[in-house]
Amino acid sequence: MPITAQEVLHIARLARLALTDDEVAAFTEQLGNILEYMKKLNELDTQDIGETAHAITLRNVLRDDRVESFAEREKIFTNAPDREGDCFRVPKIIED
Amino acid sequence: MELHHLTLEDLAEYLRKKEVTSREITEHYLSRIDAHDEEINSYVTVLNDEAIRRADEMDAALSRGEDRGPLHGVPIGLKDIFCTGGILTTCGSRILSNFVPPYDSTVYRKLSDAGTVLLGKQNMDEFAMGSSTETSYFGAARNPWDRGRIPGGSSGGSAAAVASGLCAAAVGTDTGGSIRQPASLCGAVGVKPTYGRVSRFGMIAFASSLDQAGPITKTVKDAAILLEAIAGYDPKDSTSVDVGVPPYREWCGRDLSGTRVGIPKEYFVGGIQPEVDREVRNAIAALERLGCEIVEVSLPHTDYALACYYIVAPAEASSNLARYDGVRYGYRSEGYSDLIGMYRQTRADGFGVEVKRRIMLGTYALSAGYYDAFYGKALRVRTLIKRDFLEAFNAVDVLVTPTSPTTAFRLGEKTEDPLTMYLSDVFTIPTNLAGLPGISLPCGRDEESLPVGVQIIGKHFREEDLIKVASALESVLGAFGVAGESGAREES
């Protein structure tokens, strides 16, 4: 199933990935080959078959939505790439 | 006998007889890591001082009569996918290369409670995506039996460390075979438990409906001991299942008479290395001599499992890996002008090529217009694959197959062609899709003396059946032992 470089760029935008020209070329070919292989699944008639998203039957786990304090706040902030006080700093998203 | 040849079982006994201390064992392993790991590259982080401190604590506790059981004072390694509070946790990726978790995964918590001494965090394919440990940001790990070859993946660091005597045992994770395949390629024992048996809390997510943690050890009994320690319900993981944990150890050494062993004919077709086929068939013959009834069964949708997996796993991965955006933790790139640019550049620089390939594949499979044709279709095929197993288990207790179609391949041999690499997991993937437990244990060698593994697959939540059959098989085939400098077996 051939895919185009434009499709690869579109997917990369959705996935928030910047790709180099070489990566675009390589992925266009490789994803095409892999997707071609995936078409094998079309040999099977699955019209009346249900979907299995989880192999084990799970039930929904609910709990009260309660605020709990986390003792290790500072340890979370020390992982921040860019921090200002108790905030994670990111580039400005609102124009002046 | 040197300490690194001892099993968990033996170590526990020597510790209690005061023939050795946890500190002595820990120092022995640390000095071996220091001497040999540059070649094997099985560790990302080694906890020299912390491990000694912890061993002293465990020695003191034991002398006070405070005994935490068979893992008390035993040095182990953990795949670098488990969050360890205050200890670097990289998941084999640049994007987490500076990440120090503020909390413990449940697996690590349980191992700590059981008294283990953590030697370090072990090398792995980046985000557990790979079958060779070549995608690690920290460089490839090596197979101790032939250092020009891969140890398998993604828990390749853990399997290589166990096989070269650089830890007494390890815990890895398995999404499509990432415990069983490296165990097989390194001559170790590896268990992927039933999905839901072991908590995934604090285990960095790759594909949430498939990931499961499990032991990699020298022997089946050791695997049973370690599994008992990490298994069980955890309210912090909504996919963990609340069923009791049997005493797995007690299933070692039992009689196999009357056990029905299914041989799925679809697993013995073209593409298998002849020596793998030969050694696995020998193992099946041994099971027959042990009193098992051998039954040929069919899993007709086996041929579709690989395509199904490489839609489902990347789809889940693309969603799970959306959290790596350079905002709250991990690596952040420089040189962007806006927020989206920061995300895109951070992810471009932070992820390696295999991770990007799978994010792309998963994003494609989930994108508008393709969702039904790919993801929906794969989930329906997953139902058929699961049904095949459930039907087979009406007639048999366990299934026996090769673990990997080949023995360890050479470094670099398959990195250019992703589809060929994906085929390494062709025999392990179906059990993840169906959520079933599987064990791999060594069953022989190929012409170059590389280990061959046999896989035993069981019913949901029947890990004890795997332990029973594998333990009996091991008692006739023998455990594989530890690799020496030359890749030859060290005398134990």
XYZ file of C-alpha atoms in Angstrom:
588
model
C 0.000 0.000 0.000
C 2.084 2.896 -1.236
C 1.825 6.110 0.721
C 3.081 9.511 -0.327
C 5.565 11.871 1.251
C 2.670 14.321 1.749
C 0.805 11.711 3.798
C 3.919 11.094 5.885
C 4.226 14.823 6.550
C 0.549 15.010 7.472
C 0.894 12.127 9.946
C 4.057 13.700 11.386
C 2.116 16.921 11.988
C -0.633 15.005 13.791
C 2.004 13.194 15.880
C 3.871 16.437 16.698
C 7.078 15.124 15.155
C 9.487 17.210 13.097
C 11.066 14.971 10.431
C 14.167 15.539 8.320
C 13.973 15.053 4.549
C 15.842 11.767 4.902
C 13.384 10.551 7.510
C 10.441 11.479 5.295
C 11.953 9.474 2.435
C 12.756 6.467 4.636
C 9.377 6.435 6.387
C 7.484 6.804 3.111
C 9.056 3.602 1.853
C 9.032 1.663 5.160
C 5.512 2.578 6.243
C 4.321 1.688 2.743
C 5.898 -1.769 3.067
C 4.543 -2.327 6.558
C 1.028 -1.182 5.607
C 1.166 -3.428 2.563
C 1.882 -6.323 4.932
C -1.058 -5.252 7.140
C -3.438 -5.697 4.220
C -3.106 -9.399 4.920
C -5.824 -8.877 7.535
C -8.310 -8.174 4.737
C -8.159 -11.854 3.786
C -10.325 -12.484 6.842
C -14.039 -11.851 6.919
C -14.656 -10.111 10.255
C -18.125 -8.767 9.533
C -19.767 -10.494 12.516
C -16.793 -10.448 14.855
C -16.675 -8.142 17.862
C -13.632 -6.053 18.724
C -11.200 -7.070 21.480
C -9.542 -3.960 22.888
C -8.469 -5.848 26.024
C -7.918 -9.587 26.227
C -9.133 -9.760 29.817
C -12.624 -8.602 30.688
C -12.169 -5.469 32.737
C -14.696 -3.523 34.672
C -14.532 0.187 35.052
C -12.814 1.251 38.237
C -14.302 4.340 39.785
C -13.243 6.334 42.792
C -14.293 9.556 44.396
C -12.756 12.609 42.810
C -10.954 13.863 45.892
C -7.988 16.154 46.136
C -5.045 14.510 47.890
C -1.772 16.192 48.655
C 1.390 14.686 47.191
C 4.295 14.859 49.591
C 6.978 14.953 46.902
C 5.957 18.135 45.040
C 9.501 19.440 44.867
C 10.702 16.198 43.279
C 8.214 16.714 40.475
C 9.491 20.229 39.834
C 13.127 19.175 39.809
C 12.316 17.174 36.650
C 10.990 20.257 34.872
C 13.071 21.299 31.837
C 12.155 24.942 32.487
C 10.609 26.104 35.714
C 9.479 29.372 37.180
C 8.423 29.114 40.803
C 5.670 26.508 40.983
C 5.025 26.635 37.224
C 6.369 24.826 34.169
C 7.475 27.464 31.705
C 6.672 27.076 27.983
C 6.889 29.444 24.986
C 4.266 32.161 24.842
C 1.082 31.053 23.091
C -0.821 34.356 23.150
C 0.243 37.247 20.956
C 0.935 40.657 22.531
C 31.303 -22.532 43.580
C 31.245 -18.818 42.868
C 28.397 -16.724 44.170
C 27.081 -15.717 40.775
C 26.291 -19.336 39.941
C 23.918 -19.652 42.847
C 20.174 -19.599 42.303
C 17.826 -17.421 44.366
C 16.894 -20.548 46.218
C 20.528 -21.319 47.113
C 21.315 -17.715 48.032
C 18.405 -17.675 50.469
C 19.702 -20.856 52.065
C 23.321 -19.651 52.387
C 22.182 -16.311 53.792
C 20.168 -18.035 56.490
C 22.962 -20.447 57.373
C 25.201 -17.352 57.738
C 27.603 -18.829 55.209
C 27.487 -15.570 53.284
C 26.163 -12.069 53.852
C 24.066 -9.926 51.551
C 26.987 -7.494 51.496
C 29.371 -10.187 50.242
C 26.964 -11.263 47.510
C 26.272 -7.669 46.512
C 29.965 -6.759 46.408
C 30.631 -9.843 44.303
C 28.011 -8.823 41.747
C 29.109 -5.181 41.726
C 32.696 -6.168 41.063
C 31.572 -8.441 38.239
C 29.547 -5.587 36.736
C 32.602 -3.371 37.030
C 34.802 -5.956 35.314
C 32.474 -7.216 32.572
C 29.652 -4.830 31.852
C 31.635 -2.554 29.599
C 31.558 -5.443 27.110
C 27.955 -6.565 27.702
C 26.403 -3.100 28.271
C 23.552 -4.612 30.228
C 23.200 -1.719 32.704
C 22.256 1.913 32.156
C 22.675 2.796 35.842
C 24.656 0.899 38.495
C 23.853 1.694 42.134
C 27.225 0.960 43.714
C 26.915 2.757 47.060
C 23.158 2.448 47.422
C 23.299 -1.318 46.854
C 25.965 -1.818 49.535
C 24.026 0.333 51.980
C 20.874 -1.621 51.292
C 22.686 -4.967 51.626
C 24.002 -3.914 55.047
C 20.465 -3.029 56.081
C 19.210 -6.415 54.957
C 22.059 -8.175 56.804
C 21.249 -6.263 59.974
C 17.564 -7.089 59.632
C 18.305 -10.780 59.198
C 20.542 -10.883 62.249
C 17.727 -9.266 64.247
C 15.559 -12.168 63.130
C 13.559 -10.029 60.740
C 13.233 -12.325 57.742
C 11.348 -11.139 54.671
C 11.457 -14.471 52.857
C 13.288 -16.020 49.922
C 14.375 -12.715 48.320
C 15.723 -11.157 51.496
C 19.213 -9.769 50.794
C 19.312 -10.982 47.193
C 20.763 -8.618 44.540
C 18.619 -8.177 41.469
C 18.390 -5.927 38.411
C 15.393 -4.087 36.997
C 14.692 -3.174 33.405
C 14.962 0.606 33.154
C 11.237 0.857 32.419
C 10.167 0.624 36.091
C 9.968 3.892 37.983
C 12.287 3.847 40.965
C 11.847 6.804 43.305
C 14.984 8.974 43.395
C 16.786 6.733 40.893
C 17.292 7.667 37.229
C 14.731 5.921 34.996
C 15.383 6.357 31.261
C 13.313 3.722 29.423
C 16.308 3.515 27.062
C 15.435 6.914 25.614
C 17.067 10.308 25.270
C 13.730 11.928 26.069
C 13.869 10.433 29.593
C 17.662 10.506 29.916
C 17.462 12.908 32.881
C 14.235 11.659 34.489
C 14.260 10.902 38.221
C 10.819 9.611 39.221
C 9.290 10.986 42.414
C 7.596 7.638 43.143
C 8.068 3.865 42.925
C 6.413 1.456 40.537
C 4.441 -1.235 42.339
C 6.834 -3.900 41.021
C 9.793 -2.110 42.607
C 7.853 -1.463 45.824
C 6.994 -5.145 46.129
C 10.570 -6.205 45.429
C 11.829 -3.762 48.047
C 9.313 -5.064 50.549
C 10.545 -8.585 49.798
C 14.054 -7.485 50.835
C 15.854 -7.471 47.488
C 18.942 -5.335 46.883
C 18.715 -3.327 43.647
C 22.016 -3.443 41.727
C 20.902 -1.134 38.958
C 18.664 -0.323 36.042
C 19.091 -2.440 32.957
C 19.490 -1.589 29.296
C 16.555 -2.044 26.945
C 15.234 -1.109 23.531
C 13.957 2.456 23.614
C 10.453 2.418 25.125
C 10.633 -1.381 24.828
C 10.320 -1.102 21.043
C 12.638 -3.631 19.497
C 13.734 -7.255 19.499
C 17.476 -6.776 19.832
C 18.261 -3.993 22.368
C 19.894 -2.111 19.485
C 17.422 0.789 19.667
C 18.612 1.874 23.138
C 19.852 5.466 23.378
C 22.607 4.039 25.609
C 24.000 1.690 22.960
C 23.314 -1.948 22.137
C 23.606 -4.688 24.744
C 25.544 -7.839 23.786
C 24.763 -11.518 23.956
C 27.095 -13.078 26.557
C 27.395 -16.303 24.524
C 28.713 -14.386 21.487
C 29.373 -10.697 21.885
C 28.996 -10.061 18.168
C 25.348 -11.000 18.543
C 22.278 -9.358 20.001
C 20.823 -10.551 23.338
C 17.260 -10.181 22.053
C 14.915 -7.475 23.174
C 13.452 -5.437 24.474
C 14.501 -6.757 27.924
C 17.895 -7.626 26.412
C 19.924 -5.944 29.155
C 18.097 -7.939 31.821
C 18.487 -11.275 30.005
C 22.163 -10.606 29.211
C 22.839 -9.647 32.843
C 21.240 -12.842 34.173
C 23.067 -15.004 31.597
C 26.446 -13.443 32.329
C 26.103 -13.518 36.103
C 25.745 -9.750 36.545
C 22.657 -10.079 38.769
C 21.019 -12.981 40.566
C 17.742 -12.382 38.734
C 15.906 -9.585 36.952
C 12.467 -8.259 36.154
C 11.632 -7.254 32.593
C 8.497 -6.469 30.617
C 6.857 -8.217 27.701
C 4.568 -6.493 25.179
C 5.054 -8.839 22.229
C 7.720 -11.199 23.551
C 10.178 -8.852 25.226
C 10.814 -11.165 28.202
C 10.559 -14.558 26.515
C 12.541 -13.818 23.327
C 15.656 -12.373 25.067
C 15.454 -15.120 27.722
C 15.430 -17.657 24.896
C 18.337 -16.008 23.049
C 20.440 -15.741 26.229
C 19.682 -19.180 27.697
C 17.630 -17.893 30.632
C 14.124 -18.540 31.951
C 11.555 -15.798 31.291
C 7.892 -15.560 32.254
C 5.227 -13.293 30.819
C 2.349 -13.571 33.282
C -1.332 -13.312 32.365
C -2.318 -9.742 31.506
C -3.531 -8.199 34.760
C -1.532 -10.535 37.022
C 1.214 -8.009 37.805
C 0.532 -4.321 38.412
C 1.558 -1.935 35.664
C 1.538 1.057 38.029
C 4.754 3.015 37.532
C 5.846 0.878 34.625
C 6.403 3.221 31.687
C 3.626 2.415 29.225
C 4.275 1.201 25.692
C 1.066 -0.615 24.658
C -1.280 -0.641 27.619
C -3.446 -3.615 26.635
C -0.382 -5.830 26.055
C 2.402 -4.802 28.501
C 3.091 -7.129 31.397
C 6.050 -7.426 33.797
C 7.700 -10.718 34.646
C 10.874 -12.433 35.899
C 14.036 -13.395 34.026
C 16.043 -15.938 36.002
C 18.514 -18.815 35.864
C 15.979 -21.494 36.777
C 12.251 -22.165 36.751
C 12.099 -22.278 40.546
C 13.722 -18.842 40.701
C 11.121 -17.548 38.254
C 8.381 -18.937 40.492
C 9.889 -17.227 43.554
C 10.166 -13.870 41.814
C 6.715 -14.095 40.220
C 5.161 -14.798 43.597
C 6.777 -11.615 44.907
C 5.547 -9.277 42.162
C 2.119 -10.755 41.341
C -1.155 -9.634 42.852
C -3.944 -7.101 42.733
C -3.061 -3.425 42.943
C -5.768 -0.792 43.381
C -3.431 1.721 41.729
C -3.728 -0.140 38.404
C -7.269 -0.327 37.039
C -6.239 -3.193 34.720
C -4.881 -5.311 37.550
C -7.113 -8.292 38.284
C -8.203 -9.280 41.784
C -7.538 -13.029 41.854
C -5.442 -14.787 44.490
C -1.764 -15.574 43.840
C -1.049 -19.304 44.224
C 2.207 -20.475 45.840
C 3.976 -20.958 42.494
C 7.071 -22.509 44.070
C 5.057 -25.485 45.206
C 4.317 -26.351 41.590
C 7.976 -27.169 40.944
C 8.954 -30.838 40.904
C 5.444 -32.215 40.416
C 4.521 -35.260 38.387
C 3.367 -34.545 34.822
C 1.429 -37.778 34.234
C -1.751 -37.086 32.356
C -0.892 -33.474 31.488
C -2.248 -32.720 28.041
C 0.274 -30.813 25.927
C -0.910 -29.220 22.686
C 1.461 -28.715 19.759
C 0.061 -26.001 17.474
C 0.901 -27.119 13.956
C 1.057 -23.510 12.689
C 4.165 -22.924 14.841
C 6.184 -25.626 13.113
C 6.221 -24.361 9.547
C 8.743 -22.744 7.184
C 11.162 -20.090 8.396
C 12.278 -21.826 11.574
C 15.996 -22.442 11.918
C 16.402 -26.256 11.633
C 18.259 -26.546 14.968
C 15.495 -24.647 16.745
C 12.942 -27.042 15.287
C 15.109 -30.016 16.308
C 15.719 -28.910 19.906
C 12.071 -27.985 20.502
C 10.951 -31.357 19.156
C 13.434 -33.019 21.526
C 11.864 -31.107 24.384
C 8.413 -32.297 23.324
C 9.705 -35.888 23.233
C 11.068 -35.376 26.756
C 7.648 -34.199 27.912
C 6.111 -37.339 26.443
C 8.606 -39.454 28.397
C 7.598 -37.524 31.518
C 4.055 -38.791 31.079
C 2.440 -35.987 29.086
C -0.105 -36.714 26.443
C 0.968 -34.919 23.240
C -1.893 -33.633 21.095
C -1.646 -31.789 17.789
C -3.851 -28.696 17.804
C -4.548 -25.895 15.368
C -4.487 -22.130 15.901
C -5.706 -21.159 12.440
C -5.279 -17.394 12.773
C -1.617 -17.503 13.870
C -0.507 -16.153 10.527
C -2.409 -12.901 11.138
C -1.064 -12.163 14.615
C 1.986 -10.199 13.498
C -0.005 -7.797 11.304
C -2.622 -7.452 14.048
C 0.037 -6.697 16.670
C 1.848 -4.114 14.562
C -1.379 -2.150 14.313
C -2.581 -2.510 17.909
C 0.763 -1.911 19.662
C 1.834 1.210 17.693
C -1.700 2.627 17.974
C -1.548 2.354 21.769
C 2.061 3.574 21.771
C 1.288 6.679 19.724
C -1.295 7.586 22.328
C 0.867 6.722 25.365
C 3.889 8.589 24.005
C 1.916 11.794 23.476
C 2.870 12.694 27.053
C 6.505 13.297 26.072
C 6.282 16.939 25.103
C 9.201 18.494 26.972
C 6.961 20.421 29.365
C 6.908 18.667 32.733
C 9.870 16.276 32.664
C 12.524 14.825 30.445
C 14.578 16.276 27.658
C 13.610 19.548 25.920
C 15.198 20.789 22.681
C 16.447 24.301 22.021
C 15.831 26.442 18.989
C 12.079 26.694 18.483
C 9.871 29.723 18.221
C 6.485 28.543 19.432
C 4.858 25.860 21.561
C 4.036 23.446 18.728
C 7.565 23.899 17.434
C 8.884 23.021 20.883
C 6.826 19.806 20.944
C 7.875 18.823 17.432
C 11.572 19.512 17.904
C 11.712 17.957 21.380
C 10.073 14.774 20.123
C 12.221 14.740 16.964
C 15.438 14.979 18.981
C 14.263 12.977 21.991
C 12.963 9.850 20.236
C 15.026 7.405 18.207
C 14.094 6.117 14.787
C 12.198 2.962 15.816
C 10.040 4.904 18.259
C 9.274 7.521 15.605
C 8.439 4.789 13.101
C 5.924 3.257 15.508
C 4.419 6.585 16.504
C 3.934 7.282 12.789
C 2.430 3.853 12.185
C 0.089 4.170 15.150
C -0.948 7.715 14.320
C -1.692 6.579 10.773
C -3.757 3.589 11.952
C -5.805 5.814 14.251
C -6.202 8.753 11.871
C -9.480 9.810 10.282
C -10.383 7.627 7.326
C -8.109 4.742 8.332
C -9.347 3.899 11.812
C -11.848 1.233 10.721
C -9.673 -0.219 8.007
C -6.683 -0.688 10.306
C -7.322 -0.370 14.042
C -10.926 -1.634 14.029
C -9.985 -4.494 11.729
C -7.030 -5.448 13.936
C -9.241 -5.532 17.048
C -11.652 -7.894 15.288
C -8.802 -10.158 14.197
C -7.573 -10.060 17.800
C -10.907 -11.630 18.793
C -10.302 -14.486 16.338
C -6.774 -15.064 17.668
C -8.003 -15.181 21.248
C -10.819 -17.573 20.293
C -8.298 -19.955 18.678
C -6.470 -20.251 21.998
C -9.610 -20.669 24.095
C -10.750 -23.432 21.779
C -7.383 -25.195 21.911
C -7.477 -25.026 25.709
C -10.695 -27.053 25.695
C -8.562 -29.994 24.619
C -5.196 -29.357 26.309
C -3.684 -27.893 29.503
C -0.723 -26.108 27.920
C 0.714 -25.434 24.476
C 4.370 -25.933 23.533
C 6.104 -23.998 20.734
C 9.510 -22.576 19.868
C 10.049 -19.193 21.591
C 11.903 -17.558 18.710
C 12.225 -18.790 15.119
C 16.024 -18.374 15.230
C 18.870 -18.227 17.731
C 20.583 -14.865 18.392
C 21.379 -12.962 15.208
C 24.332 -10.644 14.604
C 24.365 -7.009 15.683
C 23.160 -4.837 12.822
C 21.864 -7.799 10.828
C 18.202 -6.763 10.874
C 18.261 -3.081 11.736
C 17.768 -1.939 8.121
C 14.554 -3.861 7.558
C 11.896 -3.330 10.241
C 9.582 -6.073 8.939
C 12.293 -8.732 9.208
C 13.073 -7.581 12.738
C 9.371 -7.766 13.645
C 9.361 -11.445 12.613
C 11.577 -12.306 15.632
C 8.466 -12.077 17.792
C 6.182 -14.094 15.565
C 5.803 -16.938 18.126
C 5.437 -14.761 21.216
C 3.048 -12.054 19.972
C -0.159 -14.135 19.813
C -0.141 -14.768 23.583
C 0.083 -11.026 24.309
C -2.858 -10.367 22.001
C -4.826 -13.042 23.872
C -3.542 -11.959 27.316
C -2.246 -15.463 28.101
C 0.759 -16.375 30.252
C 3.869 -17.853 28.652
C 7.263 -19.077 29.822
C 10.471 -19.612 27.869
C 13.179 -21.942 29.096
C 16.404 -23.176 27.487
C 16.081 -26.523 25.694
C 19.317 -26.911 23.762
C 21.925 -25.284 21.537
C 22.459 -24.710 17.857
C 25.603 -25.659 15.895
C 27.363 -22.549 17.213
C 26.464 -23.345 20.796
C 23.891 -20.554 21.021
C 20.893 -21.172 23.268
C 17.557 -22.390 21.910
C 14.386 -21.714 23.914
C 11.088 -23.550 24.171
C 7.884 -21.709 25.018
C 5.029 -23.059 27.106
C 1.720 -21.178 26.948
C -1.023 -21.628 29.534
C -4.612 -20.671 30.263
C -5.453 -17.278 31.724
C -4.262 -17.032 35.365
C -2.789 -20.556 35.277
C 0.890 -19.646 35.599
C 1.205 -22.619 37.939
C 0.686 -24.966 34.961
C 3.630 -23.313 33.200
C 5.800 -23.622 36.302
C 4.859 -27.271 36.710
C 5.606 -28.289 33.126
C 8.712 -26.094 32.788
C 10.165 -27.289 36.074
C 9.779 -30.954 35.104
C 11.284 -30.261 31.689
C 14.202 -28.372 33.226
C 14.897 -31.283 35.550
C 15.607 -33.522 32.550
C 17.194 -30.946 30.202
C 19.248 -29.112 32.835
C 19.513 -25.364 33.442
C 21.721 -23.462 31.023
C 24.320 -21.973 33.344
C 26.264 -18.710 33.202
C 28.398 -17.547 30.274
C 32.123 -17.097 30.857
C 34.491 -14.594 29.221
C 34.753 -16.650 26.052
C 31.051 -17.322 25.782
C 31.651 -20.859 27.014
C 29.708 -22.196 29.941
C 31.340 -21.489 33.289
C 31.752 -24.487 35.543
C 29.328 -24.255 38.406
